[in-house]
Amino acid sequence: NCSITDFYFPLHDPRCCWRQELMPLNVLVIGGGFAGAQVAISLAKCPHAEVTLVTRTDYFEVSFANARSVVEPRISEKALWRYELMKAHGTFIQGEVVDLSDSSATLADGRVLHFDYAAIATGSSYAVGKSSTATTLQQRLQELRELAARVKAAGSVLVVGGGPLGVELAGELLTDLPGVEVMLVHGGPRL
């Protein structure tokens, strides 16, 4: 049973009436990062929800593993997986929404998806090893392998930014690549 039904069926919606059978609800989730994937998985458990997830890549990425994958490339293979494995959790479409109205979304390829509710979860990004061009799992794995090879072959690495990710990356480099000189630059007075 879905315990969040009331949030997605406002009381004035006839599908909410306890005297009637619930009609299927079409829910569109735009963006497949942590928030979008979680929304799609959670709502797909509701028997009355038809969930469609649209995102530009065919893979989910555990982006906070990127710092570790720079020094240990095989981590990438565990931190990426195909959205099609989520078939049990609704429909997956690899694409990009180029127009959105209150009841439909138009994809870059011209398809129009109709929905009752939409969750826009287009998220944020990380600078370390994050791709702006890879749209397939194989392309992304290749990018991460190439990045790891470049870093391993480098005599020195400059890490810009002393936030949690910059400090983590510097630590990973110093620990696993002792022959590489690492310099951490930060704009603040302390890390």
Coordinates of C-alpha atoms in Angstrom, one line a residue:
N1 CA 0.0 0.0 0.0
C2 CA 1.1 3.5 -0.7
S3 CA 1.1 5.7 2.5
I4 CA 1.6 9.0 0.6
T5 CA -1.6 8.8 -1.5
D6 CA -3.1 11.9 0.0
F7 CA -0.2 14.0 -1.1
Y8 CA -0.8 13.0 -4.7
F9 CA -4.6 13.0 -4.6
P10 CA -5.8 16.4 -3.4
L11 CA -9.2 16.0 -1.6
H12 CA -11.0 17.8 -4.4
D13 CA -9.7 15.2 -7.0
P14 CA -12.5 12.7 -7.8
R15 CA -9.9 9.9 -7.8
C16 CA -9.4 10.4 -4.1
C17 CA -13.0 9.7 -3.1
W18 CA -13.1 6.6 -0.8
R19 CA -16.4 5.5 -2.4
Q20 CA -14.8 5.1 -5.8
E21 CA -12.1 2.9 -7.2
L22 CA -8.9 4.8 -7.6
M23 CA -8.1 5.6 -11.3
P24 CA -4.5 5.3 -12.4
L25 CA -2.5 8.4 -12.0
N26 CA 0.2 9.3 -14.6
V27 CA 3.2 10.7 -12.8
L28 CA 6.2 12.1 -14.8
V29 CA 9.5 12.4 -13.0
I30 CA 12.0 14.6 -14.8
G31 CA 15.6 13.9 -13.8
G32 CA 17.2 10.7 -12.6
G33 CA 19.6 11.7 -9.9
F34 CA 19.1 10.7 -6.3
A35 CA 15.9 12.7 -5.8
G36 CA 14.3 11.8 -9.1
A37 CA 15.1 8.1 -8.8
Q38 CA 13.8 7.9 -5.3
V39 CA 10.6 9.6 -6.2
A40 CA 10.1 7.2 -9.2
I41 CA 10.8 4.1 -7.1
S42 CA 8.6 5.2 -4.2
L43 CA 5.6 6.2 -6.3
A44 CA 5.9 3.1 -8.5
K45 CA 5.0 1.1 -5.4
C46 CA 1.6 2.7 -5.4
P47 CA -0.7 0.4 -7.4
H48 CA -2.6 3.3 -8.8
A49 CA 0.4 5.3 -10.1
E50 CA 1.9 4.9 -13.6
V51 CA 5.4 6.4 -13.2
T52 CA 7.6 7.5 -16.1
L53 CA 11.2 8.6 -15.4
V54 CA 12.8 10.8 -18.1
T55 CA 16.5 11.7 -17.9
R56 CA 19.2 12.3 -20.5
T57 CA 21.5 9.4 -19.6
D58 CA 20.9 5.7 -19.6
Y59 CA 22.6 5.3 -16.3
F60 CA 22.3 6.3 -12.6
E61 CA 25.5 7.6 -11.0
V62 CA 26.5 7.6 -7.4
S63 CA 28.3 10.9 -7.9
F64 CA 29.9 11.1 -4.5
A65 CA 32.0 8.0 -5.4
N66 CA 33.7 10.0 -8.2
A67 CA 36.6 11.2 -5.9
R68 CA 37.4 7.6 -5.1
S69 CA 37.1 6.4 -8.7
V70 CA 39.8 8.8 -9.7
V71 CA 42.4 6.6 -7.9
E72 CA 40.5 3.3 -8.1
P73 CA 38.7 3.1 -11.5
R74 CA 36.9 -0.1 -10.8
I75 CA 34.8 1.7 -8.2
S76 CA 33.0 3.3 -11.1
E77 CA 31.6 0.0 -12.2
K78 CA 29.9 -0.3 -8.9
A79 CA 28.8 3.3 -8.7
L80 CA 27.0 3.3 -12.1
W81 CA 24.0 1.2 -13.2
R82 CA 21.5 1.3 -16.0
Y83 CA 18.0 2.8 -15.4
E84 CA 16.5 -0.1 -17.4
L85 CA 17.1 -2.2 -14.3
M86 CA 14.4 0.0 -12.7
K87 CA 11.7 -1.5 -15.1
A88 CA 9.9 -2.9 -12.1
H89 CA 9.6 0.7 -10.8
G90 CA 7.9 2.2 -13.9
T91 CA 8.8 3.3 -17.3
F92 CA 12.2 4.7 -18.2
I93 CA 12.8 7.0 -21.2
Q94 CA 16.2 8.3 -22.1
G95 CA 15.6 11.8 -23.4
E96 CA 15.4 15.4 -22.6
V97 CA 12.3 17.5 -21.8
V98 CA 12.4 20.6 -24.0
D99 CA 8.9 22.0 -23.2
L100 CA 6.7 21.5 -20.2
S101 CA 3.1 22.5 -19.7
D102 CA 0.7 21.8 -16.8
S103 CA -0.2 18.4 -18.2
S104 CA 2.3 17.4 -20.9
A105 CA 6.0 17.3 -21.6
T106 CA 7.6 17.4 -25.0
L107 CA 10.9 15.5 -25.5
A108 CA 13.7 16.6 -27.8
D109 CA 12.8 13.8 -30.2
G110 CA 9.2 15.2 -30.5
R111 CA 7.4 12.7 -28.3
V112 CA 4.8 14.2 -26.0
L113 CA 4.2 12.6 -22.6
H114 CA 0.9 13.4 -20.8
F115 CA 0.8 13.4 -17.0
D116 CA -1.4 14.2 -14.0
Y117 CA 1.5 15.2 -11.8
A118 CA 5.1 16.0 -12.5
A119 CA 8.1 15.9 -10.2
I120 CA 11.0 18.1 -11.5
A121 CA 14.1 16.7 -10.0
T122 CA 16.8 18.0 -12.4
G123 CA 19.3 18.3 -9.5
S124 CA 22.8 19.5 -9.2
S125 CA 26.2 18.4 -10.3
Y126 CA 29.7 17.7 -9.0
A127 CA 32.8 18.9 -10.7
V128 CA 35.0 15.9 -10.0
G129 CA 34.8 13.6 -12.9
K130 CA 31.2 14.7 -13.7
S131 CA 30.3 14.4 -17.4
S132 CA 28.4 16.8 -19.4
T133 CA 28.6 14.7 -22.6
A134 CA 28.3 11.0 -21.7
T135 CA 24.8 9.7 -22.2
T136 CA 25.5 6.0 -22.0
L137 CA 26.9 3.9 -19.3
Q138 CA 29.8 2.7 -21.5
Q139 CA 30.7 6.3 -22.5
R140 CA 30.7 7.3 -18.8
L141 CA 32.9 4.4 -17.7
Q142 CA 35.4 5.2 -20.5
E143 CA 35.5 8.9 -19.3
L144 CA 36.2 7.8 -15.8
R145 CA 38.9 5.3 -16.8
E146 CA 40.6 8.0 -18.9
L147 CA 40.5 10.5 -16.1
A148 CA 42.0 8.0 -13.7
A149 CA 44.8 7.2 -16.2
R150 CA 45.6 11.0 -16.7
V151 CA 45.7 11.6 -12.9
K152 CA 47.9 8.5 -12.3
A153 CA 50.3 9.6 -15.1
A154 CA 50.5 13.2 -13.8
G155 CA 53.5 14.4 -11.8
S156 CA 51.3 16.8 -9.9
V157 CA 47.6 17.6 -9.4
L158 CA 46.0 20.9 -8.5
V159 CA 42.8 20.5 -6.5
V160 CA 40.8 23.8 -6.5
G161 CA 38.4 24.1 -3.6
G162 CA 38.8 23.1 0.0
G163 CA 35.2 22.0 0.6
P164 CA 34.3 18.4 1.5
L165 CA 34.8 17.1 -2.1
G166 CA 38.1 18.9 -2.6
V167 CA 39.5 17.7 0.7
E168 CA 38.3 14.1 0.0
L169 CA 39.9 14.1 -3.5
A170 CA 43.2 15.5 -2.2
G171 CA 43.2 12.8 0.5
E172 CA 42.4 10.0 -2.0
L173 CA 45.2 11.2 -4.2
L174 CA 47.8 11.5 -1.4
T175 CA 46.8 8.1 0.0
D176 CA 46.7 6.0 -3.2
L177 CA 49.2 7.9 -5.4
P178 CA 52.1 8.8 -3.2
G179 CA 54.3 9.7 -6.2
V180 CA 51.9 12.4 -7.3
E181 CA 52.4 15.9 -5.8
V182 CA 49.0 17.3 -4.7
M183 CA 48.3 20.9 -4.1
L184 CA 45.0 22.1 -2.6
V185 CA 44.0 25.7 -3.2
H186 CA 41.2 27.2 -1.2
G187 CA 39.8 30.8 -1.1
G188 CA 38.9 30.8 2.5
P189 CA 41.1 31.2 5.6
R190 CA 40.6 27.6 6.7
L191 CA 39.3 24.3 5.3

